[in-house]
Amino acid sequence: MTTADPLAPAVAGSAWDRLRGFAPPSRFLPVITTFALLVGMFGAGAVRYPGFSDPQVVLNLFIDNSFLIVLAVGMTFVILTGGIDLSVGSVVALSTVVAARTMEAGWPPLVSCVLVILIGCTLGLLMGLAIHYFDVQPFIATLAGLFFARGLCFLLAGRPLPIHNKSFSGFAEASISLPGGYYTTWAVVIALLIVAVAAFVLHRTLVGRTVYAIGGNETSALLMGLPVARVKVGVYVVSGLCSALAGLLFSLYMLSGYSLHAVGMELDAIAAVVIGGTLLTGGRGFVVGSVLGVLVLGTIQTFISFDGTLSSWWTKIAIGVLLLAFVVVQRLVVRRQP
Amino acid sequence: MTQMDTESPAVARGTSDPVIEMRGISIAFGGVPALDDVDLRLFPGEVHALMGENGAGKSTMIKALTGVYSIDSGTVVLDGEEQQFSSPAASQAAGISTVYQEINLVPNLTVAENMLLGREPRRRGGIDFKAMNRQAAASLERLGISVDPASELGSHPIAVQQLVAIARGVDVDARVLILDEPTSSLDADEVEMLFSVMRTLRDHGVAIVFVSHFLDQVFEISDRMTVLRNGRLVGEVLTEETTQLEVVRMMIGHELAALERLESASGAGVDRSARPVLKALGLGRKGSLEATDLDVYEGEVVGIAGLLGSGRTELARLLFGADTADHGSLQVEDDRSHLRSPRHAIQRKLAFSSENRRAEGVIEDLTLADNMLLALQARRGWMRPIPAAMRTRLVRQYIEALDIRPPDPNALMRNLSGGNQQKVLLARWLITEPQVLILDEPTRGIDIGAKAQIQQLVADLAQQGVAVVFISAELEEVLRLSDRVVVMRDREKVAERLNDDLTVADVLEIIAGSARQEEPSDA
């Protein structure tokens, strides 16, 4: 440690020494890297574009990506167990369609929401059961889910369905004023609540620790007497639930249901989780990382809209480069371990 | 530790009632009996060694006790009450914990979590990590293990992880602790550490089942032994009333005699005036083997000795064409063309059994018969399938000749013990009727009975005129079998000696090496 150095001048400020000597546990490193990247991108943006440093830009980042945050939370559960869920984008679309369709038929928004959530959980449950009890590869089971949910959307509505329900659109448009003239939306509050609950579950409950244990070594987890079957199926239910909630937030954001909503959004969610430092092999990662991952993706988009001259496809290129960089960094981290 | 017997509370050892009594346990897999009418008694405050060769049924016995396998017939009595454990969780709940050879913990969680998950302390609806670390620290200290409970398990060496696994095991208020080969990856100090933990637990009245291949360790720590052979009970003995020799005899039965008889089998009548069947001239490959000369004659066993990484395996692979040589030549009979691939080598009646049985030998998901016929099929080419009648005849013949168990051609390879897998691999090559048989570590990790059989087989093959290149880390074995010994060091052949009165010490001296011994060989 630094204090062991007898030659160090005593007045050099122990605070600085402590700061310099501070080595975060290696499992936090990927999240810290993502955070540093985010801060760096913001710094660059603030220097380059006037108005980028406005706090409202940060708040908008959350507003425009609240659904993706929720989606990434669900995806984090799945990826921590070493699985993957490709169905989430389709389930988001299905949720918007079901919400729009039922409200069009005069259902109260709350009942619509409950139905949407039930559908999401059921789809997740079915995929989870197939994965655990029939040993279907998560990739295949959720690919089936992807096609199934997307197909169901078209069956329910081939065209965009606007949502006219007064209380629903009222809730969507309501903004929460913050001191200093800034504002945010209820969707952001809901998303952050979900993040908090997810973080608590993952780190403070047996279910959460079992999620990590399964990702570390499933056979061992089983022999340790942990509830492997329930949790392994459960993460897909959680992902289905999060997809349904994200679908509702997306309905609030778009005020419409459409079968072509959220095409490829599962890939954004996976990208966010990976950029957030969660290992695709499972067992390592944090929900907070995934939130940071979403914000990184959002910041790239903000960059492009502030610049105005860049094609929006640059977003995809930047995401591609970042993703590759993070996966390579992760490989290096894993390889260093014995 | 001589006073331990008098200090232990189990002075009434053997007179108190057993905590577990298994009676007449039988288990069969697909009709093949793995256990046949076996009894086991475990007394509190006693270390009970379960002895037997690979495939004798030790693991099956443990898995029967812990509820991993269901029992076909027989009873398990716990504290006088008959029990049926349907799952590992059920047996754990009854106070039986198991620590397996491969550590069944989760490396990405902390030491404390690994010890206490499943019964973690809670506070305000969540896991109370402070209390958890405190509890873990307390039980680690009680066992004399110094590890930070909040550190990640994966950051510790295997030995520490093993001890943590034991700490978890006994933390579940274990009354029976099963340790399956716990010392295989530990060094001497760590073994001592483990033993002191075991003694502490025993003195607290825990019944410990100890499975180990190391006889010395078994005799140091155990109070009682149950010996199994081929799925049957041979007997239960008190450690202080028996000897190592006696136990080995119980474990392997008649087969020990084969090992002793072998001494005289080798060495007779090799004709080195004829043309060698395999002649390597300056064979080498950059970065793996210096230029090496080697002649192998008909009916001769050439032993290759050397340390791990000395170039033994590299030489074998070059001889077989598994790696391509970049200089030198290899002559098989009178054919001088380069060996391009193992396929090519097989066509010239070469055979090579790799040291890496699992990765380069057996195909676990195929049957015994399929595994056995792979090389023959490779030589015939895929256009000419082996007729069914011939398949059956060959497989049956070799199962019988090599005493492979279970003698079922349709048994999945993964269900065979290491020794039997090795025999199937040998059969695979013998079926091709090779002229040159290259065996890399054919007896590693298999039990002493199978080992003796394989050694006998090698000697017999040489008598029949097969040229054998025999590689082993065990010098005794090399010397016992070989007519000639080649010693490798630092990827180079450093000596070649006729095995007249060569001793292990001689070979060791060459391996240990000095400039003086690098003079040209006298063979």
PDB file of C-alpha atoms in Angstrom, chain B residues 267-362:
ATOM      1  CA  GLY B 267      13.545 -58.854 -22.956  1.00  0.00           C
ATOM      2  CA  ALA B 268      13.752 -62.065 -24.887  1.00  0.00           C
ATOM      3  CA  GLY B 269      14.910 -62.488 -28.438  1.00  0.00           C
ATOM      4  CA  VAL B 270      14.738 -59.284 -30.417  1.00  0.00           C
ATOM      5  CA  ASP B 271      16.478 -59.564 -33.729  1.00  0.00           C
ATOM      6  CA  ARG B 272      18.169 -56.260 -34.423  1.00  0.00           C
ATOM      7  CA  SER B 273      20.064 -57.468 -37.438  1.00  0.00           C
ATOM      8  CA  ALA B 274      16.964 -57.342 -39.591  1.00  0.00           C
ATOM      9  CA  ARG B 275      15.639 -54.146 -41.059  1.00  0.00           C
ATOM     10  CA  PRO B 276      13.830 -51.981 -38.518  1.00  0.00           C
ATOM     11  CA  VAL B 277      10.090 -51.695 -39.080  1.00  0.00           C
ATOM     12  CA  LEU B 278      10.205 -48.051 -38.188  1.00  0.00           C
ATOM     13  CA  LYS B 279      13.261 -45.942 -38.806  1.00  0.00           C
ATOM     14  CA  ALA B 280      13.368 -42.244 -38.014  1.00  0.00           C
ATOM     15  CA  LEU B 281      16.384 -40.326 -39.296  1.00  0.00           C
ATOM     16  CA  GLY B 282      16.894 -36.832 -37.992  1.00  0.00           C
ATOM     17  CA  LEU B 283      13.154 -36.482 -37.476  1.00  0.00           C
ATOM     18  CA  GLY B 284      12.287 -33.146 -35.966  1.00  0.00           C
ATOM     19  CA  ARG B 285      10.016 -30.155 -35.953  1.00  0.00           C
ATOM     20  CA  LYS B 286      10.860 -26.606 -35.199  1.00  0.00           C
ATOM     21  CA  GLY B 287       9.969 -25.589 -31.662  1.00  0.00           C
ATOM     22  CA  SER B 288       8.854 -29.036 -30.625  1.00  0.00           C
ATOM     23  CA  LEU B 289      11.592 -31.618 -31.241  1.00  0.00           C
ATOM     24  CA  GLU B 290      15.254 -31.536 -32.213  1.00  0.00           C
ATOM     25  CA  ALA B 291      16.422 -33.941 -34.919  1.00  0.00           C
ATOM     26  CA  THR B 292      15.995 -37.430 -33.518  1.00  0.00           C
ATOM     27  CA  ASP B 293      17.078 -40.852 -34.745  1.00  0.00           C
ATOM     28  CA  LEU B 294      15.120 -43.893 -33.701  1.00  0.00           C
ATOM     29  CA  ASP B 295      14.977 -47.472 -34.914  1.00  0.00           C
ATOM     30  CA  VAL B 296      12.259 -49.813 -33.792  1.00  0.00           C
ATOM     31  CA  TYR B 297      12.545 -53.508 -34.569  1.00  0.00           C
ATOM     32  CA  GLU B 298       9.969 -56.179 -34.897  1.00  0.00           C
ATOM     33  CA  GLY B 299       8.858 -57.633 -31.580  1.00  0.00           C
ATOM     34  CA  GLU B 300      10.595 -54.981 -29.556  1.00  0.00           C
ATOM     35  CA  VAL B 301       9.322 -52.653 -26.871  1.00  0.00           C
ATOM     36  CA  VAL B 302      11.105 -49.318 -26.946  1.00  0.00           C
ATOM     37  CA  GLY B 303      10.451 -47.336 -23.824  1.00  0.00           C
ATOM     38  CA  ILE B 304      10.646 -43.575 -23.924  1.00  0.00           C
ATOM     39  CA  ALA B 305      11.431 -41.911 -20.631  1.00  0.00           C
ATOM     40  CA  GLY B 306      11.651 -38.264 -19.781  1.00  0.00           C
ATOM     41  CA  LEU B 307       9.924 -35.551 -17.863  1.00  0.00           C
ATOM     42  CA  LEU B 308       6.728 -33.887 -18.905  1.00  0.00           C
ATOM     43  CA  GLY B 309       7.579 -31.567 -21.766  1.00  0.00           C
ATOM     44  CA  SER B 310      10.835 -33.346 -22.562  1.00  0.00           C
ATOM     45  CA  GLY B 311       9.626 -34.147 -26.069  1.00  0.00           C
ATOM     46  CA  ARG B 312       8.255 -37.653 -25.478  1.00  0.00           C
ATOM     47  CA  THR B 313       4.794 -36.852 -26.728  1.00  0.00           C
ATOM     48  CA  GLU B 314       6.126 -34.675 -29.523  1.00  0.00           C
ATOM     49  CA  LEU B 315       8.226 -37.592 -30.763  1.00  0.00           C
ATOM     50  CA  ALA B 316       5.240 -39.912 -30.674  1.00  0.00           C
ATOM     51  CA  ARG B 317       3.128 -37.457 -32.627  1.00  0.00           C
ATOM     52  CA  LEU B 318       5.803 -37.031 -35.285  1.00  0.00           C
ATOM     53  CA  LEU B 319       6.207 -40.794 -35.616  1.00  0.00           C
ATOM     54  CA  PHE B 320       2.518 -41.092 -36.303  1.00  0.00           C
ATOM     55  CA  GLY B 321       2.189 -38.076 -38.562  1.00  0.00           C
ATOM     56  CA  ALA B 322      -0.157 -36.333 -36.135  1.00  0.00           C
ATOM     57  CA  ASP B 323       2.262 -33.425 -36.439  1.00  0.00           C
ATOM     58  CA  THR B 324       4.206 -33.019 -39.651  1.00  0.00           C
ATOM     59  CA  ALA B 325       7.977 -33.111 -39.407  1.00  0.00           C
ATOM     60  CA  ASP B 326       9.845 -30.268 -41.014  1.00  0.00           C
ATOM     61  CA  HIS B 327      13.108 -32.090 -41.228  1.00  0.00           C
ATOM     62  CA  GLY B 328      14.369 -35.634 -41.290  1.00  0.00           C
ATOM     63  CA  SER B 329      12.758 -38.718 -42.699  1.00  0.00           C
ATOM     64  CA  LEU B 330      10.657 -41.549 -41.462  1.00  0.00           C
ATOM     65  CA  GLN B 331      10.844 -44.973 -43.010  1.00  0.00           C
ATOM     66  CA  VAL B 332       8.123 -47.518 -42.417  1.00  0.00           C
ATOM     67  CA  GLU B 333       9.344 -50.912 -43.632  1.00  0.00           C
ATOM     68  CA  ASP B 334      10.895 -49.859 -46.937  1.00  0.00           C
ATOM     69  CA  ASP B 335       8.583 -47.011 -47.726  1.00  0.00           C
ATOM     70  CA  ARG B 336      10.347 -43.669 -47.331  1.00  0.00           C
ATOM     71  CA  SER B 337       7.659 -41.233 -48.266  1.00  0.00           C
ATOM     72  CA  HIS B 338       6.622 -38.639 -45.703  1.00  0.00           C
ATOM     73  CA  LEU B 339       3.773 -39.296 -43.356  1.00  0.00           C
ATOM     74  CA  ARG B 340       1.284 -36.606 -44.136  1.00  0.00           C
ATOM     75  CA  SER B 341      -1.450 -37.412 -41.677  1.00  0.00           C
ATOM     76  CA  PRO B 342      -2.609 -39.989 -39.152  1.00  0.00           C
ATOM     77  CA  ARG B 343      -4.771 -41.496 -41.898  1.00  0.00           C
ATOM     78  CA  HIS B 344      -1.693 -42.080 -43.934  1.00  0.00           C
ATOM     79  CA  ALA B 345       0.024 -43.633 -40.914  1.00  0.00           C
ATOM     80  CA  ILE B 346      -2.887 -45.948 -40.243  1.00  0.00           C
ATOM     81  CA  GLN B 347      -2.691 -47.237 -43.789  1.00  0.00           C
ATOM     82  CA  ARG B 348       0.935 -48.168 -43.158  1.00  0.00           C
ATOM     83  CA  LYS B 349      -0.042 -50.171 -40.104  1.00  0.00           C
ATOM     84  CA  LEU B 350       0.997 -47.656 -37.527  1.00  0.00           C
ATOM     85  CA  ALA B 351      -1.128 -47.073 -34.456  1.00  0.00           C
ATOM     86  CA  PHE B 352      -0.995 -44.300 -31.884  1.00  0.00           C
ATOM     87  CA  SER B 353      -2.876 -44.038 -28.648  1.00  0.00           C
ATOM     88  CA  SER B 354      -2.674 -40.479 -27.349  1.00  0.00           C
ATOM     89  CA  GLU B 355      -1.902 -39.523 -23.766  1.00  0.00           C
ATOM     90  CA  ASN B 356      -4.961 -37.323 -23.783  1.00  0.00           C
ATOM     91  CA  ARG B 357      -7.563 -40.018 -23.529  1.00  0.00           C
ATOM     92  CA  ARG B 358     -10.487 -37.706 -23.194  1.00  0.00           C
ATOM     93  CA  ALA B 359      -9.744 -35.160 -25.914  1.00  0.00           C
ATOM     94  CA  GLU B 360      -7.874 -37.272 -28.441  1.00  0.00           C
ATOM     95  CA  GLY B 361      -9.029 -40.781 -27.705  1.00  0.00           C
ATOM     96  CA  VAL B 362     -12.524 -41.716 -26.712  1.00  0.00           C
TER      97      VAL B 362
END
